[in-house]
PDB file of C-alpha atoms in Angstrom:
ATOM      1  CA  UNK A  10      -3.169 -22.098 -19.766  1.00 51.00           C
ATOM      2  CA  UNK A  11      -4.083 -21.291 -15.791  1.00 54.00           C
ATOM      3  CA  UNK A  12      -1.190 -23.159 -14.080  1.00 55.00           C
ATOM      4  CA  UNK A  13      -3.691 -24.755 -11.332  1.00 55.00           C
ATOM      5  CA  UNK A  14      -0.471 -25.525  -8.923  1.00 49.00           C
ATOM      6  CA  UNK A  15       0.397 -21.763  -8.742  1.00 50.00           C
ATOM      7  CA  UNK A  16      -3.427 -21.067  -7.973  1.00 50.00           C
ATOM      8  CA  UNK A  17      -3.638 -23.113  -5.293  1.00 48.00           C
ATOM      9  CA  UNK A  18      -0.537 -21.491  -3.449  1.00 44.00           C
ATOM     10  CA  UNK A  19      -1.641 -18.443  -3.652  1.00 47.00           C
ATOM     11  CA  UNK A  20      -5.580 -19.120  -2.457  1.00 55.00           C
ATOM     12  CA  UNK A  21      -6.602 -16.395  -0.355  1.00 60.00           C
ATOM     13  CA  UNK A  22      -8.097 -16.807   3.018  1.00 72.00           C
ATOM     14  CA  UNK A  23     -11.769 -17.617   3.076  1.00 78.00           C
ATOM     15  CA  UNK A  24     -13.166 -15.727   5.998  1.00 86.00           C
ATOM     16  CA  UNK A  25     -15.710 -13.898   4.365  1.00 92.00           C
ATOM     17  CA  UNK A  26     -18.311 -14.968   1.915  1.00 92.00           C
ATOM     18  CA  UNK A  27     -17.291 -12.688  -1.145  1.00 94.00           C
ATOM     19  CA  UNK A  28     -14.198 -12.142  -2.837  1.00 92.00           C
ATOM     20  CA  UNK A  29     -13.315  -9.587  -5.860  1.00 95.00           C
ATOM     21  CA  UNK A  30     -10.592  -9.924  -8.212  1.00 94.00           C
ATOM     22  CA  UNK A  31     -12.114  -6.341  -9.876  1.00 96.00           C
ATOM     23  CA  UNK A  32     -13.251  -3.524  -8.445  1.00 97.00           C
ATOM     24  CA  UNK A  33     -16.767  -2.885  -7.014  1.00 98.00           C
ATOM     25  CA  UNK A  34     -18.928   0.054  -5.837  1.00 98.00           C
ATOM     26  CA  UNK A  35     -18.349   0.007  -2.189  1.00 98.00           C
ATOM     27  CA  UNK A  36     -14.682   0.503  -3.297  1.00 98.00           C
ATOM     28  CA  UNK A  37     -15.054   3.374  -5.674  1.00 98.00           C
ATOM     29  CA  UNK A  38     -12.854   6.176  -5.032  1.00 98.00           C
ATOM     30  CA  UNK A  39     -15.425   8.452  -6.640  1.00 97.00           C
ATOM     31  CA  UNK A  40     -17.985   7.446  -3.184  1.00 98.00           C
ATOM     32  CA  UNK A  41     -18.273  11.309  -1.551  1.00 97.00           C
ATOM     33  CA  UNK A  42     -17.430   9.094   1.644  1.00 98.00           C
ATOM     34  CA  UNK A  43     -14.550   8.064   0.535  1.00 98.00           C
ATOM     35  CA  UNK A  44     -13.425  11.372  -0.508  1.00 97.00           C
ATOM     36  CA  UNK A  45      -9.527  12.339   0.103  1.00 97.00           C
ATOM     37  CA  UNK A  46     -10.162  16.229  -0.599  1.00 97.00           C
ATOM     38  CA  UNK A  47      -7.672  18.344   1.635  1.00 96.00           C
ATOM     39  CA  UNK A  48      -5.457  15.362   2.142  1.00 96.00           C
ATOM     40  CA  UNK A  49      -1.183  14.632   1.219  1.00 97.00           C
ATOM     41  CA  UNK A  50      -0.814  10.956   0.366  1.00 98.00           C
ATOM     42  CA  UNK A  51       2.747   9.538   0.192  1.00 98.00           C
ATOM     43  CA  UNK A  52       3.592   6.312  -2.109  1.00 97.00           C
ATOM     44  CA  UNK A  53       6.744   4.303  -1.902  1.00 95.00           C
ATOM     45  CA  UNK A  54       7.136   2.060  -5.154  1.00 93.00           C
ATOM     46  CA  UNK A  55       4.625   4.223  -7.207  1.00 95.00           C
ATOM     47  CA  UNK A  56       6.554   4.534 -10.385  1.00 94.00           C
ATOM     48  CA  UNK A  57       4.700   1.903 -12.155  1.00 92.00           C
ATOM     49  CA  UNK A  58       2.538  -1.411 -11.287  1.00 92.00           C
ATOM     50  CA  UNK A  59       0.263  -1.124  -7.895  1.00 93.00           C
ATOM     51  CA  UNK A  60       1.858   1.761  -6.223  1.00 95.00           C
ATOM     52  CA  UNK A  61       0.956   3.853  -9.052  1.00 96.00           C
ATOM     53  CA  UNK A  62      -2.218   2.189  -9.596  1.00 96.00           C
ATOM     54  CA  UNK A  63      -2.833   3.902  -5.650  1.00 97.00           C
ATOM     55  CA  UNK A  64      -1.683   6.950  -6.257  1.00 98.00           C
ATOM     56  CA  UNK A  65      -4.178   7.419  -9.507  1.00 97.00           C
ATOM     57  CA  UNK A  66      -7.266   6.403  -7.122  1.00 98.00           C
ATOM     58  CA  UNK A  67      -6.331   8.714  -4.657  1.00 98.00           C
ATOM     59  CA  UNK A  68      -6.332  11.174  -7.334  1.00 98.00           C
ATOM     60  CA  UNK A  69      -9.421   9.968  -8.690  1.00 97.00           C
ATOM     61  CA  UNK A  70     -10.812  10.765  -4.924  1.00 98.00           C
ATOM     62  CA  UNK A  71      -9.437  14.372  -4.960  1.00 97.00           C
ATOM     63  CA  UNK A  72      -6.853  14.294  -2.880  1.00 98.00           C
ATOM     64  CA  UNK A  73      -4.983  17.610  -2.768  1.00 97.00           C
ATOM     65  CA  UNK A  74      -1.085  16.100  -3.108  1.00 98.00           C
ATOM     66  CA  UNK A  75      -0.004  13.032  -4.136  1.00 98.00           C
ATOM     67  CA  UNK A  76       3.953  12.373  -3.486  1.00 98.00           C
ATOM     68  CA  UNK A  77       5.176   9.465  -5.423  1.00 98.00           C
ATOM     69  CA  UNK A  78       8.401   8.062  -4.713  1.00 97.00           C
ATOM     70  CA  UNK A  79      10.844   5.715  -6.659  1.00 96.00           C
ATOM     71  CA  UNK A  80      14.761   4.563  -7.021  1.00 94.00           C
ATOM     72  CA  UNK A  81      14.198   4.781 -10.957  1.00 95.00           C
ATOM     73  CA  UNK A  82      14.485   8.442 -11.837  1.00 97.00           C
ATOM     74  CA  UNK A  83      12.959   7.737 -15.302  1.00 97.00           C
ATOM     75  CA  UNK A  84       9.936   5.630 -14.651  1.00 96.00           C
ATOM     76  CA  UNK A  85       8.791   7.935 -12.091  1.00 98.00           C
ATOM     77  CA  UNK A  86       8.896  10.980 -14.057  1.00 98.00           C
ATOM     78  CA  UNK A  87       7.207   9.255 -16.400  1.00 98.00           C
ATOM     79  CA  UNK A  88       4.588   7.908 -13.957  1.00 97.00           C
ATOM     80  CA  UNK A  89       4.270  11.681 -13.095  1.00 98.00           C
ATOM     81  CA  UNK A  90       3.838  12.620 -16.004  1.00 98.00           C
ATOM     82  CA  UNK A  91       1.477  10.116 -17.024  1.00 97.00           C
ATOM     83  CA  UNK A  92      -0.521  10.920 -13.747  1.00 98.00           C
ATOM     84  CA  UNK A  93      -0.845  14.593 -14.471  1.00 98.00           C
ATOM     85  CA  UNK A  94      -2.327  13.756 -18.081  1.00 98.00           C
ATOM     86  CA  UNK A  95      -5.244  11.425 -16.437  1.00 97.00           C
ATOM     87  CA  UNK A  96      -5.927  13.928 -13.448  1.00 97.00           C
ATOM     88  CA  UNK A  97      -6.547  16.387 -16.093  1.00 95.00           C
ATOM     89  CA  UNK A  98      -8.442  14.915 -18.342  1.00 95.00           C
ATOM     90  CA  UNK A  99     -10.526  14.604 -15.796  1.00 92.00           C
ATOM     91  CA  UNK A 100     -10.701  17.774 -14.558  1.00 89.00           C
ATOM     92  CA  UNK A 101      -9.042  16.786 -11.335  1.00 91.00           C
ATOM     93  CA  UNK A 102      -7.323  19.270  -8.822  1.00 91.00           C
ATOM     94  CA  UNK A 103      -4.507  16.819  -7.417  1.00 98.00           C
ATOM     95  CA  UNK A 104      -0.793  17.912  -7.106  1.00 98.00           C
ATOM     96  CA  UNK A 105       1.592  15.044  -8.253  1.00 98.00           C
ATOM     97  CA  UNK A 106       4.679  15.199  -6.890  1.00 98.00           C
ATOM     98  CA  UNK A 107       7.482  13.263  -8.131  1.00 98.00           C
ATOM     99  CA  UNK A 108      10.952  12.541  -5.782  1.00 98.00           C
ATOM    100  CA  UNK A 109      13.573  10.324  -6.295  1.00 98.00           C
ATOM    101  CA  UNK A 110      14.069   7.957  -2.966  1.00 93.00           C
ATOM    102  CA  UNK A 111      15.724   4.266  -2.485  1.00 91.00           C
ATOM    103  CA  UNK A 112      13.203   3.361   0.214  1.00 88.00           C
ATOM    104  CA  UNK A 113      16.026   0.964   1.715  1.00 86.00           C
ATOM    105  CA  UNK A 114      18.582   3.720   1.901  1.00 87.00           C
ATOM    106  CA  UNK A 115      18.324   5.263   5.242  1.00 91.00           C
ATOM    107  CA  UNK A 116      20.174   8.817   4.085  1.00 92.00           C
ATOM    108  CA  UNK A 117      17.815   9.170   1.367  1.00 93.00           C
ATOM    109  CA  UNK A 118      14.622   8.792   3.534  1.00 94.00           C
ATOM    110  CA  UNK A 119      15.886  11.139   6.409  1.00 94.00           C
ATOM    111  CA  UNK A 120      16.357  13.327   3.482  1.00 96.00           C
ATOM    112  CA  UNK A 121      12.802  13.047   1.882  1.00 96.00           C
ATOM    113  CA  UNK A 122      11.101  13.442   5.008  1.00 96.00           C
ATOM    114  CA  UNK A 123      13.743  16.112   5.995  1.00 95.00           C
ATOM    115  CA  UNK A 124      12.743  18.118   3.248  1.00 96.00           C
ATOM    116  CA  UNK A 125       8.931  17.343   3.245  1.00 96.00           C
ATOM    117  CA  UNK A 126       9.225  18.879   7.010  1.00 94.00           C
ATOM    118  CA  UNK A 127      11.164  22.453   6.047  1.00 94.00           C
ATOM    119  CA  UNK A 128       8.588  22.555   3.102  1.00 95.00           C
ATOM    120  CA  UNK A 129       5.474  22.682   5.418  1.00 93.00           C
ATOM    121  CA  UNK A 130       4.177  19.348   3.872  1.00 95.00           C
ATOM    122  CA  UNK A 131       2.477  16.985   6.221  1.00 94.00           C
ATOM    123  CA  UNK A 132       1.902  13.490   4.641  1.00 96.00           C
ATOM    124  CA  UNK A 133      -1.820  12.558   5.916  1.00 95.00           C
ATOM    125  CA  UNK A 134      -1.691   8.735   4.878  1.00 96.00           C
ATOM    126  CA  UNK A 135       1.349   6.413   4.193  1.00 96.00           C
ATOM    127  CA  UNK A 136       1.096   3.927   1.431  1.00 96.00           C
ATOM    128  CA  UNK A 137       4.148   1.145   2.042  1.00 94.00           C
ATOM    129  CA  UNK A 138       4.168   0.071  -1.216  1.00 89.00           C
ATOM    130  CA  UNK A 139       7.870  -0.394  -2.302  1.00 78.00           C
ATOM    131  CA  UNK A 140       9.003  -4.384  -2.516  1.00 73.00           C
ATOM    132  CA  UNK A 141      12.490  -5.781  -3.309  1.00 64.00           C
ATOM    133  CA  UNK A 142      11.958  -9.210  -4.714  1.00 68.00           C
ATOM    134  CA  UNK A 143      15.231 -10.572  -2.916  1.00 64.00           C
ATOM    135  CA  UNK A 144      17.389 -13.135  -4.686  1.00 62.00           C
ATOM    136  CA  UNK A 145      15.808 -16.489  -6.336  1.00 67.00           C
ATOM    137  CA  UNK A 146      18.682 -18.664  -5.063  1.00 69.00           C
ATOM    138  CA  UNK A 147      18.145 -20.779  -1.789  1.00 69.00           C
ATOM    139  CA  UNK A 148      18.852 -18.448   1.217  1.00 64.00           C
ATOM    140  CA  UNK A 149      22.607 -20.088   1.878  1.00 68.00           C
ATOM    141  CA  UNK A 150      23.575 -19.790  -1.439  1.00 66.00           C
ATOM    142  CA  UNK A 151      22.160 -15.917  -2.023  1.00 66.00           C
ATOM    143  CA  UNK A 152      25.018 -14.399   0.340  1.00 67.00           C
ATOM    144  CA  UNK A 153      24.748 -11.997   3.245  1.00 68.00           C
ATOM    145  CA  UNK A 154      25.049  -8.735   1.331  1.00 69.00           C
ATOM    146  CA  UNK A 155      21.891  -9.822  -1.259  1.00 68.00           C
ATOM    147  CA  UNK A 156      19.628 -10.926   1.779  1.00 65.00           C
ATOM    148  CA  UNK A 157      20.424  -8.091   3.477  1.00 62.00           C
ATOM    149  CA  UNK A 158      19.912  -5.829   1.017  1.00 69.00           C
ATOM    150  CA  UNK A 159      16.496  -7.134   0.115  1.00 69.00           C
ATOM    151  CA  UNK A 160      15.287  -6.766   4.197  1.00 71.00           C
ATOM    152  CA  UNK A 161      16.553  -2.817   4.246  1.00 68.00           C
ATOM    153  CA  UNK A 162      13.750  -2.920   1.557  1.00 69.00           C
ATOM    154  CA  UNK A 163      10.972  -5.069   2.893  1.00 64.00           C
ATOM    155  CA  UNK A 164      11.752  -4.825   6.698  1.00 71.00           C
ATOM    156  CA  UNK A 165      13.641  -1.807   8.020  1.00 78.00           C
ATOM    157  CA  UNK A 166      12.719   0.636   5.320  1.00 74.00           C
ATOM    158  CA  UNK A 167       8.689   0.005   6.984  1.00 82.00           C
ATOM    159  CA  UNK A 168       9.442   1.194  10.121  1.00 85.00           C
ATOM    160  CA  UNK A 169      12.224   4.220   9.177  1.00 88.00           C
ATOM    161  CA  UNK A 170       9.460   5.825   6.643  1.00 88.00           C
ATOM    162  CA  UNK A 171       6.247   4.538   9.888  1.00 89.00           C
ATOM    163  CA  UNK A 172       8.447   6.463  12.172  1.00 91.00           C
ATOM    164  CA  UNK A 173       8.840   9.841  10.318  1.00 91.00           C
ATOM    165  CA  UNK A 174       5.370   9.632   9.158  1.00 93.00           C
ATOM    166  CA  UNK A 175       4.248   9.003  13.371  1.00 89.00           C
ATOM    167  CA  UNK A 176       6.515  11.529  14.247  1.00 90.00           C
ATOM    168  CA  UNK A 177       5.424  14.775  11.882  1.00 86.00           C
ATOM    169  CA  UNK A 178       2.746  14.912  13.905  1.00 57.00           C
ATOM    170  CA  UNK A 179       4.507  14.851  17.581  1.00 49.00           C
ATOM    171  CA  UNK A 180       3.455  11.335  18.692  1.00 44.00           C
ATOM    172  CA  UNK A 181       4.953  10.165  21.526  1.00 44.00           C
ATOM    173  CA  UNK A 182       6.357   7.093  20.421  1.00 44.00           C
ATOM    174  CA  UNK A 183       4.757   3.519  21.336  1.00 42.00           C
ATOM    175  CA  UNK A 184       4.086   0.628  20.036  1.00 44.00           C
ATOM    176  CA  UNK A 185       2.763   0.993  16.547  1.00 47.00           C
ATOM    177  CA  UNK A 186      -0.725  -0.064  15.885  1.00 51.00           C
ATOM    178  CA  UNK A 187      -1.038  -2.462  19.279  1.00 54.00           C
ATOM    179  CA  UNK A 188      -1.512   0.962  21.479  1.00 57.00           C
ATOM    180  CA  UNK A 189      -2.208   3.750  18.917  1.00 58.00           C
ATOM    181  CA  UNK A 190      -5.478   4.505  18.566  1.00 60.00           C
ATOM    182  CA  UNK A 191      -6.858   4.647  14.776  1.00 60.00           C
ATOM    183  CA  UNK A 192      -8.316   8.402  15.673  1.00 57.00           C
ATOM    184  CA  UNK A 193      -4.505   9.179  15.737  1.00 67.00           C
ATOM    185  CA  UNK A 194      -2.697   7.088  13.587  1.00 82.00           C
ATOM    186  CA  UNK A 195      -4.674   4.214  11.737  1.00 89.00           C
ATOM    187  CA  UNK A 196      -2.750   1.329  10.872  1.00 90.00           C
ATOM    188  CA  UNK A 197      -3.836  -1.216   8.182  1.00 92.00           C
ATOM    189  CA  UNK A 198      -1.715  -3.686   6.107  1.00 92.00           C
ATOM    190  CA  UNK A 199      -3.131  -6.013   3.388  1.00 90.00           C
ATOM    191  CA  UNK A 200      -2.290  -8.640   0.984  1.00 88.00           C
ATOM    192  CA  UNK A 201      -2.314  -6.920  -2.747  1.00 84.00           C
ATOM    193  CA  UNK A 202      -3.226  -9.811  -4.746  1.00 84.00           C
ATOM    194  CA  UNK A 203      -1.307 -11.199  -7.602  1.00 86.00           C
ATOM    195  CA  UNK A 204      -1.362  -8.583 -10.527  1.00 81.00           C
ATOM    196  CA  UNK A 205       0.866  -8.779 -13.829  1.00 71.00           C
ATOM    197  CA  UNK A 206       2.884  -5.803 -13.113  1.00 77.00           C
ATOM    198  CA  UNK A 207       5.898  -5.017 -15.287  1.00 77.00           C
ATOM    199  CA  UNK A 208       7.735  -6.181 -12.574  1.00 78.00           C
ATOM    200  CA  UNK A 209       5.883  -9.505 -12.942  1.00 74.00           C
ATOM    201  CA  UNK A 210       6.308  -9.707 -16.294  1.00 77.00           C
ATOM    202  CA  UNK A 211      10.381  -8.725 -15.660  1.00 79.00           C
ATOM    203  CA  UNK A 212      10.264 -12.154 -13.264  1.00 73.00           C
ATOM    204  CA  UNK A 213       8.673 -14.500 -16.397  1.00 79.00           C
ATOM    205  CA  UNK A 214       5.114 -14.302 -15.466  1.00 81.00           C
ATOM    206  CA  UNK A 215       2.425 -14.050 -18.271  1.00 81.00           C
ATOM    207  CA  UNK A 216      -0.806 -13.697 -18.801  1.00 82.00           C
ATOM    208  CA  UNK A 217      -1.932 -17.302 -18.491  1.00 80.00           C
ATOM    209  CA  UNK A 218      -0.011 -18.276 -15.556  1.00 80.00           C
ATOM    210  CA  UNK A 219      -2.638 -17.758 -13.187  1.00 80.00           C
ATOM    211  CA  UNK A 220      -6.207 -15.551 -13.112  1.00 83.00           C
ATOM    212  CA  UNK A 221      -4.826 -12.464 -12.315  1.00 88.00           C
ATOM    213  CA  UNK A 222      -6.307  -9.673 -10.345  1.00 91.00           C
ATOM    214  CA  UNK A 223      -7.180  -5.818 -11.732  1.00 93.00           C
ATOM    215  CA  UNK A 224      -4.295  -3.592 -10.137  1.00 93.00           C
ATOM    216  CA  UNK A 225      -7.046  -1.437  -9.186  1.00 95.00           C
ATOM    217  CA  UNK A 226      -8.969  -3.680  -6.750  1.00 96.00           C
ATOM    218  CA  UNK A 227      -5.649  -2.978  -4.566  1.00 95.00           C
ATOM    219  CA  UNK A 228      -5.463   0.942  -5.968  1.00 97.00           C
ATOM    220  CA  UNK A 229      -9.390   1.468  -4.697  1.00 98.00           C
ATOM    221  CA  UNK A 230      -8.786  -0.861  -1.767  1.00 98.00           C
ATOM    222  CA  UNK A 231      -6.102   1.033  -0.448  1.00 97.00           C
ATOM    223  CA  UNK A 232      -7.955   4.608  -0.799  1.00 98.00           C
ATOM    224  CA  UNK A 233     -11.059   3.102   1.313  1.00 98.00           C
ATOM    225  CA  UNK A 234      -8.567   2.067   4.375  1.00 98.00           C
ATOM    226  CA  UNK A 235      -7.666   5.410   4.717  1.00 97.00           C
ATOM    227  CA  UNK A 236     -11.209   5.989   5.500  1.00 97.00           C
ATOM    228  CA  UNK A 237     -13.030   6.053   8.783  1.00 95.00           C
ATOM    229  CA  UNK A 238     -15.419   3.555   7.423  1.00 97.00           C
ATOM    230  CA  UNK A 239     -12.179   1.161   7.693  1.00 97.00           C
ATOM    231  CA  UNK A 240     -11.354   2.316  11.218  1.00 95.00           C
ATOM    232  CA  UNK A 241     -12.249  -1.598  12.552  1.00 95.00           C
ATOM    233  CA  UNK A 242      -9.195  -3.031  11.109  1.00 96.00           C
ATOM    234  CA  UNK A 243      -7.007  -0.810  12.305  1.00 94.00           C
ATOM    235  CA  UNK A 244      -3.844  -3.183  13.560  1.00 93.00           C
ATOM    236  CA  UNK A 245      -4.923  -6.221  11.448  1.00 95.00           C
ATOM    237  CA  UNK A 246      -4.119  -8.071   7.909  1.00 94.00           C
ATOM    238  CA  UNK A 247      -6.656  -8.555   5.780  1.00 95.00           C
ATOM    239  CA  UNK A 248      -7.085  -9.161   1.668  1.00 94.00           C
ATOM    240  CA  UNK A 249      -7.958  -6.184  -0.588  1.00 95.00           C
ATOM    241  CA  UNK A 250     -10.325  -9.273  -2.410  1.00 94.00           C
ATOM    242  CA  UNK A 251     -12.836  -9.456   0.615  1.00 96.00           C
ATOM    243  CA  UNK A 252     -15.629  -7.599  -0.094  1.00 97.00           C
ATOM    244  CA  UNK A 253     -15.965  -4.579   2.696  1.00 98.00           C
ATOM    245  CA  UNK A 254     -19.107  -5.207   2.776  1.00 98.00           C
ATOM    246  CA  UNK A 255     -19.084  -8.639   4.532  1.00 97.00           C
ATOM    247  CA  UNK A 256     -15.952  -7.219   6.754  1.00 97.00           C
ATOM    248  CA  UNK A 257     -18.514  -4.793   8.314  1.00 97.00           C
ATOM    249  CA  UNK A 258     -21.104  -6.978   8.672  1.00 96.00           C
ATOM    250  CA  UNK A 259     -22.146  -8.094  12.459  1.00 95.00           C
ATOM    251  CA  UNK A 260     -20.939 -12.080  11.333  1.00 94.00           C
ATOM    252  CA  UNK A 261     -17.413 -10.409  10.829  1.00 95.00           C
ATOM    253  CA  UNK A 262     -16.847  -7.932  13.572  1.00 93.00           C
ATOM    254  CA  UNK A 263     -18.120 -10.366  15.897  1.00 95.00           C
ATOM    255  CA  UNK A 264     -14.523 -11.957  15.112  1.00 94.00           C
ATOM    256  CA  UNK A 265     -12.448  -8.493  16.040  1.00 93.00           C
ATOM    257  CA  UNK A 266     -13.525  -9.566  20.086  1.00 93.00           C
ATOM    258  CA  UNK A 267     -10.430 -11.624  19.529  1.00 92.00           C
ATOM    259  CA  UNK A 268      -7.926  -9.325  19.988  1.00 88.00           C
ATOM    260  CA  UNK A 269      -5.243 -11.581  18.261  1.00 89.00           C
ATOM    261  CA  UNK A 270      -7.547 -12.488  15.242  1.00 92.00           C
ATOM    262  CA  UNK A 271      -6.011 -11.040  11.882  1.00 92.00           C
ATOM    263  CA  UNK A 272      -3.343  -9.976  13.432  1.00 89.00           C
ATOM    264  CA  UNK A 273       0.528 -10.398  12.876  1.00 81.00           C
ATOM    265  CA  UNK A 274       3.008 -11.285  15.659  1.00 75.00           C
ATOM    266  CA  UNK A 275       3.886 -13.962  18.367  1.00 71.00           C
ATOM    267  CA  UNK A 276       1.920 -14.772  21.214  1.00 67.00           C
ATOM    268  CA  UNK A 277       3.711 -14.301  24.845  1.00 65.00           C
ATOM    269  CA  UNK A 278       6.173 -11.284  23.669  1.00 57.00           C
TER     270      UNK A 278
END
């Protein structure tokens, strides 16, 4: 049964008229607009769940590389594996490239990027995928060394990989999406929806806890924000459920002359 409690927490925002919990058209990575031909893609997180749910759509829009990271050696060669079975099947021409990384570890992501750099690889788009859960005890009762290791994840480990990717391609360095424009470096974060990952399942979630969204809504999503049609939201936070459709419509982008609306941080800093 739909646990109505848990699907009221997790109502999405309701600025635009339309909302998807599958994927559409205007999404499809198969759209010649949408088209990633020529392109390196990078995914943190992408050995199983939504981060390889992107990295298959990307494929399925012909990009030329995909690089899939992952701390589990196994899953990821399996994801690999798994990816390079689909992409030829359907007669696809993307490169998957598999590479052990703990996003959170510092070493190990100088060392990705390190080597990505003497290989001649330059990573076009960035997908920030990777997520540590953190522990399920209160904060004061979790310990220092469990909260910290869960930000290295969700915090620092977004702006080391951000600042490799900004600097492969001799940026000088400011202020991340407030004063880069998207012609350089387009900057777009959004809110996944709730899918029933493995991971999901690993935390006690099933089927009929809530009305669960198709992982790839968020894997076709994420493909048409690398897009110049998704140029207008570069800097903000939006919902891979609202239909792109209404985001460009003149209602909507009257709304972006706020310069603070769907945006993240605190006013007066």
């Amino acid at each position: 049964m739909i646990n109505p409690d848990i699907e009221r927490l997790i109502a999405i925002l309701q600025v635009v008229p339309t909302f998807h919990k599958r994927p559409y058209p205007a999404i499809s990575p198969l759209r010649p607009e949408l088209s990633q031909l020529g392109k390196t893609v990078l995914v943190t997180g992408a050995a199983e769940g939504i981060g390889l749910s992107i990295a298959r759509n990307f494929a399925r829009a012909s990009v030329s590389k995909v690089i899939i990271l992952d701390v589990n050696r196994n899953a990821l060669f399996a994801a690999a594996s798994q990816l390079r079975a689909e992409i030829e099947d359907a007669s696809g021409v993307t490169i998957v490239d598999p590479r052990v990384c703990s996003v959170g570890d510092i070493s190990e992501s100088d060392t990705i990027w390190s080597s990505l750099s003497k290989e001649g690889i330059l990573v076009d788009v960035l997908v920030l995928n990777a997520v540590c859960y953190g522990p399920e005890e209160p904060l004061l009762n979790s310990g220092r060394d469990a909260i910290w290791s869960s930000s290295d994840v969700n915090v620092r480990a977004l702006f080391v990989h951000t600042q490799h990717f900004y600097k492969q391609v001799g940026h000088v360095q400011q202020k991340i999406a407030k004063d880069v424009k998207p012609e350089k470096l387009q900057v777009i974060s959004f809110q996944l929806g709730e899918v029933l990952t493995e991971s999901a399942k690993r935390h006690g979630y099933i089927k009929d806890t809530i009305e669960w969204y198709d992982e790839d809504l968020s894997g076709q999503f994420a493909v048409w924000t690398a897009t110049p049609e998704a140029a207008f939201l570069h800097g903000r936070f939006v919902f891979a459920a609202w239909d792109v459709d209404d985001m460009m419509s003149e209602e909507f982008q009257e709304h972006l002359a706020d310069p603070y609306y769907l945006k993240v941080g605190i006013k007066g800093l």
